[in-house]
């Protein structure tokens, strides 16, 4: 739980990171504020609430922040990881503003911690978390793997690592990846992995909006962000969730000077009242805006089809795509 000195230690770490432009990693397992001392934890502008303001300042000057939720993360403290760039959770952890007891007392709804704010909920339904892992060790390993692909801040270039993939490698299986029948799906994961150095694809939000893939690969040792329609799910249509997911990812890549490769096989936007009432036009425009304002190199490969407005949205030449 947070005591007055707990907040001061976090604030000091944030100040050091800001001055030295260092990434911050938050490993979270907290009951929130220690309630008997809450008046001392929230006394003025230089205590607990200032942590969130610093989250925003660090983000604004291009310093990445990562959070691994490895236990409880409740109430006001839940804002800390959500203000970070990337969040992972371990199985059995929980993230929510109001816990099961408070939910029952306030509105009479009975729900357990896992269903309310567990790793599966936040990776597959709410999209709050970017990935879920079985235990702390696996989560820490994957956080290290992610950070190894990314720059220290937006003034640095992403690291270039040694690679062991031949430049002349030929993937003959790609000649038959796309079925002869235009209505038959294929797995876009296969294409992404066969493009990547050593077949390594760090996928972001793989359990949410599965009709679009987002993540990082390396090409000749350099980090590249990948956005790809997935014909295996909803025929690769764009919808509200996939548009939000891809837009956030594109903006992250643009903020940290990571080139974007877009693999397109999109029949259009998902039609229907559910999508229209949910504001699919507004959310689709977020992806348009993200690609349109991105200044990093953008390469687009249309693997089979790109129709209508969805063609425009998926990093078309009209949105300053460098190569199509």
Coordinates of C-alpha atoms in Angstrom, one line a residue:
X1 CA 0.0 0.0 0.0
X2 CA 1.1 3.6 -0.5
X3 CA 2.3 5.5 2.5
X4 CA 3.5 9.1 2.3
X5 CA 7.1 8.1 1.8
X6 CA 6.1 5.6 -0.9
X7 CA 4.7 8.4 -3.0
X8 CA 7.9 10.5 -2.5
X9 CA 10.1 7.6 -3.6
X10 CA 8.1 7.1 -6.8
X11 CA 8.1 10.9 -7.5
X12 CA 11.9 11.0 -7.0
X13 CA 12.4 8.1 -9.5
X14 CA 10.2 9.9 -12.0
X15 CA 12.2 13.1 -11.7
X16 CA 15.5 11.2 -12.2
X17 CA 14.0 9.5 -15.3
X18 CA 12.8 12.9 -16.6
X19 CA 16.2 14.6 -16.2
X20 CA 18.2 11.8 -17.7
X21 CA 15.5 10.8 -20.3
X22 CA 15.4 7.2 -19.1
X23 CA 12.5 4.7 -19.6
X24 CA 10.5 3.9 -16.5
X25 CA 9.3 0.4 -15.6
X26 CA 6.6 0.1 -12.9
X27 CA 6.1 -3.4 -11.3
X28 CA 2.8 -3.1 -9.6
X29 CA 1.3 -5.1 -6.8
X30 CA -0.4 -2.7 -4.5
X31 CA -3.5 -2.4 -2.3
X32 CA -3.7 1.3 -3.2
X33 CA -3.5 4.1 -0.6
X34 CA -3.1 3.1 3.1
X35 CA -6.4 4.3 4.2
X36 CA -5.7 5.2 7.9
X37 CA -3.1 7.7 6.6
X38 CA -4.9 8.9 3.5
X39 CA -4.9 12.5 4.6
X40 CA -1.1 12.4 4.7
X41 CA -0.8 10.6 1.4
X42 CA -2.9 13.3 -0.3
X43 CA -1.8 16.5 1.5
X44 CA -0.8 18.7 -1.4
X45 CA 0.3 18.9 -5.0
X46 CA 3.7 17.2 -4.3
X47 CA 2.3 13.8 -3.2
X48 CA 0.4 10.8 -4.5
X49 CA -1.7 12.6 -7.2
X50 CA 1.4 14.2 -8.7
X51 CA 2.6 10.8 -9.8
X52 CA -0.2 10.8 -12.5
X53 CA 0.8 14.3 -13.6
X54 CA 4.4 13.1 -14.0
X55 CA 3.2 10.2 -16.1
X56 CA 1.7 12.7 -18.5
X57 CA 4.8 14.9 -18.5
X58 CA 7.1 12.0 -19.2
X59 CA 4.8 10.8 -22.0
X60 CA 4.7 14.4 -23.4
X61 CA 8.5 14.6 -23.7
X62 CA 8.8 11.2 -25.3
X63 CA 10.1 9.0 -22.5
X64 CA 8.5 5.6 -22.6
X65 CA 6.9 4.0 -19.6
X66 CA 6.0 0.4 -19.1
X67 CA 4.0 -1.4 -16.4
X68 CA 3.8 -5.0 -15.3
X69 CA 0.8 -5.7 -13.1
X70 CA 1.8 -8.7 -10.9
X71 CA -0.9 -8.6 -8.2
X72 CA -3.6 -6.2 -7.2
X73 CA -3.8 -2.7 -8.7
X74 CA -6.9 -1.0 -7.4
X75 CA -8.7 2.4 -7.0
X76 CA -6.7 5.5 -7.8
X77 CA -3.5 3.5 -8.2
X78 CA -5.0 1.8 -11.2
X79 CA -4.3 5.0 -13.2
X80 CA -0.5 4.6 -12.8
X81 CA -0.1 1.7 -15.2
X82 CA -2.9 2.9 -17.6
X83 CA -1.0 6.1 -18.1
X84 CA 2.0 4.0 -19.4
X85 CA 2.7 3.2 -23.0
X86 CA 2.5 -0.6 -22.6
X87 CA 1.0 -2.8 -19.9
X88 CA 1.4 -6.5 -19.3
X89 CA -0.4 -8.6 -16.6
X90 CA 0.2 -11.9 -14.9
X91 CA -2.4 -14.6 -14.4
X92 CA -4.1 -13.9 -11.1
X93 CA -3.5 -10.2 -11.1
X94 CA -6.3 -7.7 -11.0
X95 CA -6.8 -4.1 -12.2
X96 CA -9.9 -2.1 -11.4
X97 CA -11.1 1.2 -10.0
X98 CA -13.8 -0.5 -7.7
X99 CA -13.3 -4.0 -6.4
X100 CA -15.9 -6.7 -6.1
X101 CA -17.0 -5.8 -2.6
X102 CA -17.5 -2.1 -3.6
X103 CA -19.4 -3.1 -6.8
X104 CA -21.7 -5.3 -4.7
X105 CA -22.3 -2.6 -2.1
X106 CA -22.8 0.2 -4.7
X107 CA -25.0 -1.5 -7.4
X108 CA -25.7 -5.0 -6.0
X109 CA -23.8 -6.8 -8.8
X110 CA -21.9 -9.9 -7.8
X111 CA -18.6 -10.4 -9.7
X112 CA -15.3 -12.0 -8.8
X113 CA -11.9 -10.2 -9.2
X114 CA -10.9 -12.2 -12.3
X115 CA -14.1 -11.4 -14.2
X116 CA -14.1 -7.8 -13.1
X117 CA -10.5 -6.9 -13.8
X118 CA -8.3 -10.0 -14.4
X119 CA -5.7 -10.5 -17.1
X120 CA -8.1 -12.2 -19.5
X121 CA -10.7 -9.4 -19.1
X122 CA -8.2 -6.6 -19.8
X123 CA -6.5 -8.4 -22.7
X124 CA -9.6 -9.7 -24.6
X125 CA -12.4 -7.3 -23.6
X126 CA -11.4 -3.9 -22.4
X127 CA -8.0 -3.7 -24.3
X128 CA -6.5 -2.0 -21.2
X129 CA -3.6 -4.5 -21.2
X130 CA -1.3 -5.4 -24.1
X131 CA -0.4 -8.9 -23.0
X132 CA -1.0 -11.5 -20.3
X133 CA 1.5 -14.1 -19.1
X134 CA 1.4 -17.1 -16.8
X135 CA 3.7 -15.8 -14.0
X136 CA 6.1 -13.1 -12.9
X137 CA 9.2 -14.6 -14.5
X138 CA 7.5 -14.8 -17.9
X139 CA 6.2 -11.3 -17.6
X140 CA 9.6 -9.9 -16.7
X141 CA 11.2 -11.7 -19.6
X142 CA 8.7 -10.4 -22.1
X143 CA 9.1 -6.8 -20.8
X144 CA 12.8 -7.1 -21.3
X145 CA 12.2 -8.5 -24.8
X146 CA 9.9 -5.6 -25.7
X147 CA 12.3 -2.9 -24.3
X148 CA 15.2 -4.5 -26.2
X149 CA 13.3 -3.6 -29.4
X150 CA 12.6 0.0 -28.5
X151 CA 14.6 3.2 -28.1
X152 CA 15.4 4.7 -24.7
X153 CA 13.4 7.8 -25.7
X154 CA 12.1 9.7 -28.7
X155 CA 15.5 11.4 -29.4
X156 CA 17.2 8.0 -29.7
X157 CA 17.0 5.6 -32.6
X158 CA 15.7 2.1 -31.9
X159 CA 18.6 -0.3 -31.3
X160 CA 20.0 -2.3 -34.2
X161 CA 20.9 -5.9 -33.1
X162 CA 23.0 -8.5 -34.8
X163 CA 20.9 -10.8 -37.0
X164 CA 21.5 -14.2 -38.4
X165 CA 19.0 -14.2 -41.2
X166 CA 20.4 -14.4 -44.8
X167 CA 19.5 -11.4 -47.0
X168 CA 19.0 -13.9 -49.9
X169 CA 16.7 -16.2 -47.9
X170 CA 13.8 -17.4 -50.1
X171 CA 10.4 -18.4 -48.6
X172 CA 8.9 -20.4 -51.4
X173 CA 5.8 -21.2 -49.2
X174 CA 4.7 -17.6 -49.6
X175 CA 3.9 -18.4 -53.2
X176 CA 1.0 -20.5 -52.0
X177 CA 0.1 -18.7 -48.8
X178 CA -2.9 -16.9 -50.4
X179 CA -5.7 -19.4 -51.5
X180 CA -6.9 -19.5 -55.1
X181 CA -10.4 -19.0 -53.8
X182 CA -10.8 -15.3 -53.0
X183 CA -13.3 -16.1 -50.2
X184 CA -10.9 -18.4 -48.4
X185 CA -8.9 -17.1 -45.4
X186 CA -5.3 -17.5 -44.6
X187 CA -3.3 -16.8 -41.5
X188 CA -1.5 -13.4 -41.7
X189 CA 0.7 -14.5 -38.8
X190 CA 2.5 -16.8 -41.2
X191 CA 3.4 -13.9 -43.5
X192 CA 4.6 -11.7 -40.7
X193 CA 6.8 -14.4 -39.2
X194 CA 8.4 -15.3 -42.5
X195 CA 9.2 -11.7 -43.2
X196 CA 10.9 -11.2 -39.8
X197 CA 14.5 -11.9 -38.8
X198 CA 14.6 -15.4 -37.3
X199 CA 10.8 -15.5 -37.4
X200 CA 10.4 -13.4 -34.3
X201 CA 7.2 -11.4 -33.9
X202 CA 6.4 -9.5 -30.7
X203 CA 2.7 -9.2 -31.0
X204 CA 0.8 -6.4 -29.1
X205 CA -2.8 -7.0 -27.9
X206 CA -3.0 -10.4 -29.6
X207 CA -6.2 -11.3 -27.7
X208 CA -8.1 -8.2 -28.5
X209 CA -9.6 -7.2 -32.0
X210 CA -8.0 -10.3 -33.6
X211 CA -9.1 -9.1 -37.0
X212 CA -6.0 -6.9 -37.0
X213 CA -2.4 -7.7 -36.0
X214 CA -0.1 -5.2 -34.4
X215 CA 3.5 -5.8 -33.1
X216 CA 7.2 -5.5 -33.7
X217 CA 9.6 -7.4 -35.9
X218 CA 13.2 -6.9 -36.9
X219 CA 14.4 -6.6 -40.5
X220 CA 18.2 -6.8 -40.8
X221 CA 18.4 -6.1 -37.1
X222 CA 16.3 -2.9 -37.1
X223 CA 12.9 -2.6 -35.4
X224 CA 9.8 -2.3 -37.6
X225 CA 6.2 -1.9 -36.4
X226 CA 3.7 -4.1 -38.2
X227 CA 0.0 -3.5 -38.8
X228 CA -1.8 -6.3 -40.7
X229 CA -5.4 -7.3 -41.4
X230 CA -6.1 -10.9 -40.4
X231 CA -8.4 -12.7 -42.9
X232 CA -9.0 -15.5 -40.4
X233 CA -11.2 -13.2 -38.2
X234 CA -14.2 -11.3 -39.6
X235 CA -12.6 -11.7 -43.1
X236 CA -10.1 -9.0 -42.1
X237 CA -12.8 -6.3 -41.9
X238 CA -12.1 -3.1 -39.9
X239 CA -14.4 -2.3 -37.0
X240 CA -14.4 -0.1 -33.9
X241 CA -12.0 -2.2 -31.8
X242 CA -9.5 -2.9 -34.6
X243 CA -9.4 0.7 -35.6
X244 CA -8.7 1.9 -32.0
X245 CA -6.1 -0.8 -31.5
X246 CA -4.2 0.0 -34.7
X247 CA -4.4 3.8 -34.3
X248 CA -2.9 3.6 -30.8
X249 CA -0.1 1.4 -32.2
X250 CA 0.6 3.6 -35.2
X251 CA 0.9 6.7 -32.9
X252 CA 3.3 4.8 -30.6
X253 CA 5.5 3.9 -33.6
X254 CA 5.4 7.5 -34.8
X255 CA 6.3 8.9 -31.4
X256 CA 9.5 6.7 -31.2
X257 CA 10.7 6.8 -34.7
X258 CA 9.8 3.3 -35.6
X259 CA 9.1 2.6 -39.3
X260 CA 5.7 1.0 -40.0
X261 CA 5.0 -1.9 -42.4
X262 CA 1.3 -2.3 -43.2
X263 CA 0.1 -5.6 -44.7
X264 CA -3.3 -5.0 -46.2
X265 CA -6.1 -7.5 -47.0
X266 CA -9.3 -5.6 -46.2
X267 CA -12.7 -6.0 -47.7
X268 CA -14.1 -2.9 -46.0
X269 CA -15.6 -1.7 -42.7
X270 CA -17.9 -4.0 -40.7
X271 CA -21.4 -2.9 -41.5
X272 CA -24.4 -2.9 -39.1
X273 CA -26.2 -0.9 -36.5
X274 CA -23.9 -2.0 -33.7
X275 CA -20.9 -0.5 -35.4
X276 CA -22.7 2.7 -36.4
X277 CA -24.2 3.3 -33.0
X278 CA -20.8 2.7 -31.5
X279 CA -19.3 5.4 -33.7
X280 CA -17.3 3.3 -36.2
X281 CA -16.8 6.4 -38.3
X282 CA -15.2 8.3 -35.4
X283 CA -13.0 5.4 -34.5
X284 CA -12.1 4.7 -38.1
X285 CA -11.1 8.3 -38.4
X286 CA -8.6 7.8 -35.5
X287 CA -6.7 5.3 -37.7
X288 CA -6.9 7.7 -40.6
X289 CA -5.5 10.5 -38.4
X290 CA -2.7 8.3 -37.0
X291 CA -1.4 7.3 -40.4
X292 CA -2.0 10.7 -41.9
X293 CA 0.1 12.5 -39.2
X294 CA 2.8 9.8 -38.9
X295 CA 6.2 11.1 -40.3
X296 CA 8.1 7.8 -40.0
X297 CA 8.8 5.7 -43.1
X298 CA 5.6 3.8 -44.1
X299 CA 5.6 0.9 -46.5
X300 CA 2.3 -0.7 -47.5
X301 CA 1.9 -4.2 -49.1
X302 CA -1.5 -5.1 -50.4
X303 CA -1.5 -8.9 -50.2
X304 CA -4.8 -9.5 -51.9
X305 CA -7.4 -6.7 -51.7
X306 CA -8.1 -3.2 -50.4
X307 CA -11.5 -1.8 -51.0
X308 CA -13.3 1.5 -50.5
X309 CA -12.8 3.6 -47.4
X310 CA -10.9 0.8 -45.7
X311 CA -8.3 1.0 -48.5
X312 CA -7.8 4.7 -47.7
X313 CA -7.5 4.0 -44.0
X314 CA -4.9 1.3 -44.2
X315 CA -1.8 3.4 -44.9
X316 CA -2.7 4.2 -48.5
X317 CA -0.5 6.5 -50.7
X318 CA -3.0 9.3 -49.9
X319 CA -1.9 9.2 -46.3
X320 CA 1.8 9.7 -47.2
X321 CA 2.7 6.1 -47.5
X322 CA 6.2 6.0 -48.9
X323 CA 5.9 2.9 -51.0
X324 CA 2.8 0.9 -51.9

